């Protein structure tokens, strides 16, 4: 067998002080929150937010409140989404285990719905346009996703499908139950859904866009990158490959991409219609 990269068996516990254990995965969450606060503060200087005054003006307190509500949306939506999308039959029979978040099982797409709900709540409580809130948040999200994928790699979870031993970065994950090389799909997702999507959104959002179009690009971009990454990521063993040779993650990405395209077009026409009405 040719020399191959081996998963380095990183201890998931970063610091142990008596009974208190600080896990690397928890640290990546803190990094994600810190990056959101930093980027959200920077977003205050981007158009159209830097031009808003009076009651419409954005402040750091708004960023902090959105983060708090977003965390709640991620946890609640991610857990409920996992139970509904991946194991509905099991959790219907064991409803109390829905609350056992410490046992694992979170869904990005469910978390996204939870975040959308939290943004709607924030927009209504502050009497802001929901599309304005979504556009503010969207570019600040991918770096948090990138941090989460690093956490997945440290935990040695969500490994990829089998890869050719000739692939220079193919990696053996012994915890997968096989000593054959696999794609390090966590790193693929870190690069695509995290760094690349962040660069695209950050550059796109630096210029004033029609309300809702920045958020629409997030839906399209994440959906497309996740769809691609799923071809390299090992599907859940209790689901496997579904119809048309696609995974559950890919099936959930399709409506996300379609919704993003329709939203981008609708936001453009909505703005044009509003301009026509004001000039008529």
PDB file of N, CA and C in Angstrom, residues 146-220:
ATOM      1  N   UNK A 146     -17.144  27.872   8.229  1.00  0.00           N
ATOM      2  CA  UNK A 146     -15.776  27.382   8.065  1.00  0.00           C
ATOM      3  C   UNK A 146     -15.219  26.893   9.397  1.00  0.00           C
ATOM      4  N   UNK A 147     -15.460  27.648  10.466  1.00  0.00           N
ATOM      5  CA  UNK A 147     -14.988  27.234  11.787  1.00  0.00           C
ATOM      6  C   UNK A 147     -15.629  25.915  12.199  1.00  0.00           C
ATOM      7  N   UNK A 148     -16.908  25.748  11.891  1.00  0.00           N
ATOM      8  CA  UNK A 148     -17.596  24.502  12.219  1.00  0.00           C
ATOM      9  C   UNK A 148     -17.005  23.303  11.503  1.00  0.00           C
ATOM     10  N   UNK A 149     -16.589  23.478  10.241  1.00  0.00           N
ATOM     11  CA  UNK A 149     -15.985  22.373   9.493  1.00  0.00           C
ATOM     12  C   UNK A 149     -14.624  22.004  10.057  1.00  0.00           C
ATOM     13  N   UNK A 150     -13.890  22.982  10.565  1.00  0.00           N
ATOM     14  CA  UNK A 150     -12.638  22.666  11.241  1.00  0.00           C
ATOM     15  C   UNK A 150     -12.928  21.824  12.480  1.00  0.00           C
ATOM     16  N   UNK A 151     -14.007  22.162  13.184  1.00  0.00           N
ATOM     17  CA  UNK A 151     -14.414  21.368  14.339  1.00  0.00           C
ATOM     18  C   UNK A 151     -14.766  19.949  13.952  1.00  0.00           C
ATOM     19  N   UNK A 152     -15.446  19.781  12.804  1.00  0.00           N
ATOM     20  CA  UNK A 152     -15.766  18.438  12.315  1.00  0.00           C
ATOM     21  C   UNK A 152     -14.493  17.639  12.044  1.00  0.00           C
ATOM     22  N   UNK A 153     -13.488  18.300  11.470  1.00  0.00           N
ATOM     23  CA  UNK A 153     -12.233  17.600  11.164  1.00  0.00           C
ATOM     24  C   UNK A 153     -11.513  17.206  12.449  1.00  0.00           C
ATOM     25  N   UNK A 154     -11.457  18.115  13.409  1.00  0.00           N
ATOM     26  CA  UNK A 154     -10.790  17.808  14.677  1.00  0.00           C
ATOM     27  C   UNK A 154     -11.473  16.619  15.354  1.00  0.00           C
ATOM     28  N   UNK A 155     -12.801  16.571  15.285  1.00  0.00           N
ATOM     29  CA  UNK A 155     -13.548  15.465  15.893  1.00  0.00           C
ATOM     30  C   UNK A 155     -13.438  14.179  15.081  1.00  0.00           C
ATOM     31  N   UNK A 156     -12.888  14.261  13.872  1.00  0.00           N
ATOM     32  CA  UNK A 156     -12.783  13.073  13.025  1.00  0.00           C
ATOM     33  C   UNK A 156     -14.135  12.556  12.592  1.00  0.00           C
ATOM     34  N   UNK A 157     -15.069  13.463  12.287  1.00  0.00           N
ATOM     35  CA  UNK A 157     -16.424  13.079  11.891  1.00  0.00           C
ATOM     36  C   UNK A 157     -16.748  13.624  10.509  1.00  0.00           C
ATOM     37  N   UNK A 158     -17.821  13.127   9.932  1.00  0.00           N
ATOM     38  CA  UNK A 158     -18.282  13.563   8.599  1.00  0.00           C
ATOM     39  C   UNK A 158     -17.183  13.393   7.558  1.00  0.00           C
ATOM     40  N   UNK A 159     -16.490  12.249   7.609  1.00  0.00           N
ATOM     41  CA  UNK A 159     -15.413  11.982   6.658  1.00  0.00           C
ATOM     42  C   UNK A 159     -15.988  11.773   5.262  1.00  0.00           C
ATOM     43  N   UNK A 160     -15.089  11.711   4.285  1.00  0.00           N
ATOM     44  CA  UNK A 160     -15.512  11.634   2.900  1.00  0.00           C
ATOM     45  C   UNK A 160     -15.665  10.216   2.381  1.00  0.00           C
ATOM     46  N   UNK A 161     -16.035  10.114   1.120  1.00  0.00           N
ATOM     47  CA  UNK A 161     -16.168   8.827   0.444  1.00  0.00           C
ATOM     48  C   UNK A 161     -14.777   8.303   0.091  1.00  0.00           C
ATOM     49  N   UNK A 162     -14.737   7.055  -0.346  1.00  0.00           N
ATOM     50  CA  UNK A 162     -13.460   6.453  -0.725  1.00  0.00           C
ATOM     51  C   UNK A 162     -12.842   7.219  -1.886  1.00  0.00           C
ATOM     52  N   UNK A 163     -11.526   7.353  -1.845  1.00  0.00           N
ATOM     53  CA  UNK A 163     -10.784   8.079  -2.873  1.00  0.00           C
ATOM     54  C   UNK A 163      -9.656   7.206  -3.391  1.00  0.00           C
ATOM     55  N   UNK A 164      -9.133   7.578  -4.548  1.00  0.00           N
ATOM     56  CA  UNK A 164      -7.994   6.871  -5.114  1.00  0.00           C
ATOM     57  C   UNK A 164      -6.769   7.084  -4.230  1.00  0.00           C
ATOM     58  N   UNK A 165      -5.988   6.033  -4.042  1.00  0.00           N
ATOM     59  CA  UNK A 165      -4.764   6.135  -3.244  1.00  0.00           C
ATOM     60  C   UNK A 165      -3.749   7.061  -3.906  1.00  0.00           C
ATOM     61  N   UNK A 166      -3.934   7.348  -5.193  1.00  0.00           N
ATOM     62  CA  UNK A 166      -3.030   8.251  -5.908  1.00  0.00           C
ATOM     63  C   UNK A 166      -3.319   9.719  -5.627  1.00  0.00           C
ATOM     64  N   UNK A 167      -4.476   9.986  -5.029  1.00  0.00           N
ATOM     65  CA  UNK A 167      -4.818  11.367  -4.703  1.00  0.00           C
ATOM     66  C   UNK A 167      -3.889  11.844  -3.582  1.00  0.00           C
ATOM     67  N   UNK A 168      -3.088  12.898  -3.827  1.00  0.00           N
ATOM     68  CA  UNK A 168      -2.064  13.289  -2.839  1.00  0.00           C
ATOM     69  C   UNK A 168      -2.621  13.593  -1.450  1.00  0.00           C
ATOM     70  N   UNK A 169      -3.831  14.127  -1.369  1.00  0.00           N
ATOM     71  CA  UNK A 169      -4.388  14.504  -0.066  1.00  0.00           C
ATOM     72  C   UNK A 169      -5.427  13.501   0.450  1.00  0.00           C
ATOM     73  N   UNK A 170      -5.523  12.339  -0.197  1.00  0.00           N
ATOM     74  CA  UNK A 170      -6.427  11.306   0.320  1.00  0.00           C
ATOM     75  C   UNK A 170      -5.986  10.917   1.730  1.00  0.00           C
ATOM     76  N   UNK A 171      -6.937  10.670   2.594  1.00  0.00           N
ATOM     77  CA  UNK A 171      -6.631  10.450   4.009  1.00  0.00           C
ATOM     78  C   UNK A 171      -7.363   9.227   4.543  1.00  0.00           C
ATOM     79  N   UNK A 172      -6.694   8.489   5.401  1.00  0.00           N
ATOM     80  CA  UNK A 172      -7.299   7.325   6.041  1.00  0.00           C
ATOM     81  C   UNK A 172      -7.905   7.764   7.371  1.00  0.00           C
ATOM     82  N   UNK A 173      -9.181   7.492   7.548  1.00  0.00           N
ATOM     83  CA  UNK A 173      -9.879   7.772   8.810  1.00  0.00           C
ATOM     84  C   UNK A 173     -10.173   6.430   9.480  1.00  0.00           C
ATOM     85  N   UNK A 174      -9.297   5.936  10.367  1.00  0.00           N
ATOM     86  CA  UNK A 174      -9.515   4.625  10.988  1.00  0.00           C
ATOM     87  C   UNK A 174     -10.852   4.518  11.709  1.00  0.00           C
ATOM     88  N   UNK A 175     -11.360   5.628  12.248  1.00  0.00           N
ATOM     89  CA  UNK A 175     -12.620   5.594  12.980  1.00  0.00           C
ATOM     90  C   UNK A 175     -13.812   5.319  12.070  1.00  0.00           C
ATOM     91  N   UNK A 176     -13.574   5.374  10.751  1.00  0.00           N
ATOM     92  CA  UNK A 176     -14.652   5.069   9.814  1.00  0.00           C
ATOM     93  C   UNK A 176     -14.876   3.563   9.684  1.00  0.00           C
ATOM     94  N   UNK A 177     -13.944   2.785  10.252  1.00  0.00           N
ATOM     95  CA  UNK A 177     -14.053   1.337  10.152  1.00  0.00           C
ATOM     96  C   UNK A 177     -13.339   0.774   8.948  1.00  0.00           C
ATOM     97  N   UNK A 178     -12.602   1.613   8.230  1.00  0.00           N
ATOM     98  CA  UNK A 178     -11.890   1.174   7.042  1.00  0.00           C
ATOM     99  C   UNK A 178     -10.520   1.841   7.001  1.00  0.00           C
ATOM    100  N   UNK A 179      -9.535   1.126   6.471  1.00  0.00           N
ATOM    101  CA  UNK A 179      -8.198   1.673   6.319  1.00  0.00           C
ATOM    102  C   UNK A 179      -7.937   2.101   4.880  1.00  0.00           C
ATOM    103  N   UNK A 180      -8.999   2.240   4.108  1.00  0.00           N
ATOM    104  CA  UNK A 180      -8.866   2.723   2.739  1.00  0.00           C
ATOM    105  C   UNK A 180      -8.888   4.251   2.717  1.00  0.00           C
ATOM    106  N   UNK A 181      -8.212   4.863   1.746  1.00  0.00           N
ATOM    107  CA  UNK A 181      -8.150   6.335   1.712  1.00  0.00           C
ATOM    108  C   UNK A 181      -9.510   6.949   1.367  1.00  0.00           C
ATOM    109  N   UNK A 182      -9.753   8.101   1.931  1.00  0.00           N
ATOM    110  CA  UNK A 182     -11.005   8.826   1.720  1.00  0.00           C
ATOM    111  C   UNK A 182     -10.718  10.296   1.399  1.00  0.00           C
ATOM    112  N   UNK A 183     -11.748  10.950   0.861  1.00  0.00           N
ATOM    113  CA  UNK A 183     -11.660  12.392   0.666  1.00  0.00           C
ATOM    114  C   UNK A 183     -11.812  13.087   2.023  1.00  0.00           C
ATOM    115  N   UNK A 184     -10.934  14.046   2.347  1.00  0.00           N
ATOM    116  CA  UNK A 184     -11.147  14.840   3.569  1.00  0.00           C
ATOM    117  C   UNK A 184     -12.228  15.885   3.303  1.00  0.00           C
ATOM    118  N   UNK A 185     -13.469  15.429   3.234  1.00  0.00           N
ATOM    119  CA  UNK A 185     -14.565  16.289   2.789  1.00  0.00           C
ATOM    120  C   UNK A 185     -14.806  17.459   3.731  1.00  0.00           C
ATOM    121  N   UNK A 186     -14.405  17.317   4.998  1.00  0.00           N
ATOM    122  CA  UNK A 186     -14.555  18.446   5.922  1.00  0.00           C
ATOM    123  C   UNK A 186     -13.734  19.641   5.429  1.00  0.00           C
ATOM    124  N   UNK A 187     -12.541  19.346   4.891  1.00  0.00           N
ATOM    125  CA  UNK A 187     -11.677  20.410   4.375  1.00  0.00           C
ATOM    126  C   UNK A 187     -12.259  20.985   3.092  1.00  0.00           C
ATOM    127  N   UNK A 188     -12.836  20.135   2.251  1.00  0.00           N
ATOM    128  CA  UNK A 188     -13.488  20.633   1.031  1.00  0.00           C
ATOM    129  C   UNK A 188     -14.581  21.633   1.403  1.00  0.00           C
ATOM    130  N   UNK A 189     -15.387  21.253   2.394  1.00  0.00           N
ATOM    131  CA  UNK A 189     -16.493  22.120   2.790  1.00  0.00           C
ATOM    132  C   UNK A 189     -15.977  23.388   3.462  1.00  0.00           C
ATOM    133  N   UNK A 190     -14.893  23.270   4.220  1.00  0.00           N
ATOM    134  CA  UNK A 190     -14.265  24.447   4.814  1.00  0.00           C
ATOM    135  C   UNK A 190     -13.858  25.446   3.731  1.00  0.00           C
ATOM    136  N   UNK A 191     -13.274  24.924   2.651  1.00  0.00           N
ATOM    137  CA  UNK A 191     -12.789  25.791   1.584  1.00  0.00           C
ATOM    138  C   UNK A 191     -13.923  26.367   0.741  1.00  0.00           C
ATOM    139  N   UNK A 192     -14.943  25.546   0.423  1.00  0.00           N
ATOM    140  CA  UNK A 192     -16.007  26.004  -0.473  1.00  0.00           C
ATOM    141  C   UNK A 192     -17.099  26.768   0.259  1.00  0.00           C
ATOM    142  N   UNK A 193     -17.735  26.116   1.241  1.00  0.00           N
ATOM    143  CA  UNK A 193     -18.864  26.741   1.939  1.00  0.00           C
ATOM    144  C   UNK A 193     -18.404  27.821   2.903  1.00  0.00           C
ATOM    145  N   UNK A 194     -17.119  27.753   3.270  1.00  0.00           N
ATOM    146  CA  UNK A 194     -16.583  28.713   4.211  1.00  0.00           C
ATOM    147  C   UNK A 194     -15.836  29.846   3.531  1.00  0.00           C
ATOM    148  N   UNK A 195     -14.580  29.585   3.151  1.00  0.00           N
ATOM    149  CA  UNK A 195     -13.730  30.660   2.643  1.00  0.00           C
ATOM    150  C   UNK A 195     -14.196  31.212   1.308  1.00  0.00           C
ATOM    151  N   UNK A 196     -14.437  30.340   0.318  1.00  0.00           N
ATOM    152  CA  UNK A 196     -14.811  30.820  -1.006  1.00  0.00           C
ATOM    153  C   UNK A 196     -16.144  31.552  -0.978  1.00  0.00           C
ATOM    154  N   UNK A 197     -17.130  30.993  -0.280  1.00  0.00           N
ATOM    155  CA  UNK A 197     -18.433  31.655  -0.202  1.00  0.00           C
ATOM    156  C   UNK A 197     -18.308  32.998   0.521  1.00  0.00           C
ATOM    157  N   UNK A 198     -17.468  33.065   1.542  1.00  0.00           N
ATOM    158  CA  UNK A 198     -17.258  34.333   2.241  1.00  0.00           C
ATOM    159  C   UNK A 198     -16.692  35.385   1.297  1.00  0.00           C
ATOM    160  N   UNK A 199     -15.665  35.025   0.529  1.00  0.00           N
ATOM    161  CA  UNK A 199     -15.041  35.985  -0.392  1.00  0.00           C
ATOM    162  C   UNK A 199     -16.064  36.494  -1.405  1.00  0.00           C
ATOM    163  N   UNK A 200     -16.839  35.575  -1.980  1.00  0.00           N
ATOM    164  CA  UNK A 200     -17.848  35.964  -2.975  1.00  0.00           C
ATOM    165  C   UNK A 200     -18.866  36.927  -2.364  1.00  0.00           C
ATOM    166  N   UNK A 201     -19.413  36.558  -1.213  1.00  0.00           N
ATOM    167  CA  UNK A 201     -20.452  37.379  -0.591  1.00  0.00           C
ATOM    168  C   UNK A 201     -19.904  38.714  -0.101  1.00  0.00           C
ATOM    169  N   UNK A 202     -18.723  38.700   0.486  1.00  0.00           N
ATOM    170  CA  UNK A 202     -18.169  39.937   1.030  1.00  0.00           C
ATOM    171  C   UNK A 202     -17.911  40.954  -0.075  1.00  0.00           C
ATOM    172  N   UNK A 203     -17.368  40.487  -1.199  1.00  0.00           N
ATOM    173  CA  UNK A 203     -17.123  41.383  -2.324  1.00  0.00           C
ATOM    174  C   UNK A 203     -18.438  41.837  -2.959  1.00  0.00           C
ATOM    175  N   UNK A 204     -19.382  40.914  -3.101  1.00  0.00           N
ATOM    176  CA  UNK A 204     -20.670  41.256  -3.705  1.00  0.00           C
ATOM    177  C   UNK A 204     -21.433  42.268  -2.850  1.00  0.00           C
ATOM    178  N   UNK A 205     -21.342  42.139  -1.537  1.00  0.00           N
ATOM    179  CA  UNK A 205     -22.119  42.988  -0.629  1.00  0.00           C
ATOM    180  C   UNK A 205     -21.477  44.342  -0.373  1.00  0.00           C
ATOM    181  N   UNK A 206     -20.262  44.549  -0.826  1.00  0.00           N
ATOM    182  CA  UNK A 206     -19.599  45.831  -0.575  1.00  0.00           C
ATOM    183  C   UNK A 206     -20.235  46.959  -1.384  1.00  0.00           C
ATOM    184  N   UNK A 207     -20.943  46.613  -2.467  1.00  0.00           N
ATOM    185  CA  UNK A 207     -21.694  47.601  -3.235  1.00  0.00           C
ATOM    186  C   UNK A 207     -23.174  47.452  -2.928  1.00  0.00           C
ATOM    187  N   UNK A 208     -23.883  48.540  -2.984  1.00  0.00           N
ATOM    188  CA  UNK A 208     -25.304  48.500  -2.655  1.00  0.00           C
ATOM    189  C   UNK A 208     -26.051  47.681  -3.699  1.00  0.00           C
ATOM    190  N   UNK A 209     -26.827  46.704  -3.230  1.00  0.00           N
ATOM    191  CA  UNK A 209     -27.613  45.831  -4.104  1.00  0.00           C
ATOM    192  C   UNK A 209     -29.091  46.036  -3.821  1.00  0.00           C
ATOM    193  N   UNK A 210     -29.908  45.496  -4.682  1.00  0.00           N
ATOM    194  CA  UNK A 210     -31.345  45.553  -4.438  1.00  0.00           C
ATOM    195  C   UNK A 210     -31.670  44.742  -3.182  1.00  0.00           C
ATOM    196  N   UNK A 211     -32.567  45.234  -2.332  1.00  0.00           N
ATOM    197  CA  UNK A 211     -32.869  44.549  -1.074  1.00  0.00           C
ATOM    198  C   UNK A 211     -33.203  43.074  -1.279  1.00  0.00           C
ATOM    199  N   UNK A 212     -32.485  42.211  -0.576  1.00  0.00           N
ATOM    200  CA  UNK A 212     -32.721  40.778  -0.647  1.00  0.00           C
ATOM    201  C   UNK A 212     -31.771  40.026  -1.554  1.00  0.00           C
ATOM    202  N   UNK A 213     -31.054  40.732  -2.422  1.00  0.00           N
ATOM    203  CA  UNK A 213     -30.212  40.025  -3.390  1.00  0.00           C
ATOM    204  C   UNK A 213     -28.934  39.467  -2.770  1.00  0.00           C
ATOM    205  N   UNK A 214     -28.406  40.095  -1.739  1.00  0.00           N
ATOM    206  CA  UNK A 214     -27.224  39.536  -1.068  1.00  0.00           C
ATOM    207  C   UNK A 214     -27.588  38.219  -0.392  1.00  0.00           C
ATOM    208  N   UNK A 215     -28.734  38.208   0.290  1.00  0.00           N
ATOM    209  CA  UNK A 215     -29.201  36.976   0.931  1.00  0.00           C
ATOM    210  C   UNK A 215     -29.480  35.901  -0.109  1.00  0.00           C
ATOM    211  N   UNK A 216     -29.996  36.304  -1.272  1.00  0.00           N
ATOM    212  CA  UNK A 216     -30.281  35.344  -2.337  1.00  0.00           C
ATOM    213  C   UNK A 216     -29.001  34.698  -2.845  1.00  0.00           C
ATOM    214  N   UNK A 217     -27.929  35.481  -2.971  1.00  0.00           N
ATOM    215  CA  UNK A 217     -26.642  34.933  -3.415  1.00  0.00           C
ATOM    216  C   UNK A 217     -26.106  33.941  -2.390  1.00  0.00           C
ATOM    217  N   UNK A 218     -26.351  34.198  -1.108  1.00  0.00           N
ATOM    218  CA  UNK A 218     -25.952  33.227  -0.084  1.00  0.00           C
ATOM    219  C   UNK A 218     -26.662  31.898  -0.304  1.00  0.00           C
ATOM    220  N   UNK A 219     -27.970  31.932  -0.523  1.00  0.00           N
ATOM    221  CA  UNK A 219     -28.727  30.695  -0.727  1.00  0.00           C
ATOM    222  C   UNK A 219     -28.207  29.934  -1.943  1.00  0.00           C
ATOM    223  N   UNK A 220     -27.970  30.655  -3.019  1.00  0.00           N
ATOM    224  CA  UNK A 220     -27.475  30.016  -4.245  1.00  0.00           C
ATOM    225  C   UNK A 220     -26.073  29.450  -4.024  1.00  0.00           C
TER     226      UNK A 220
END
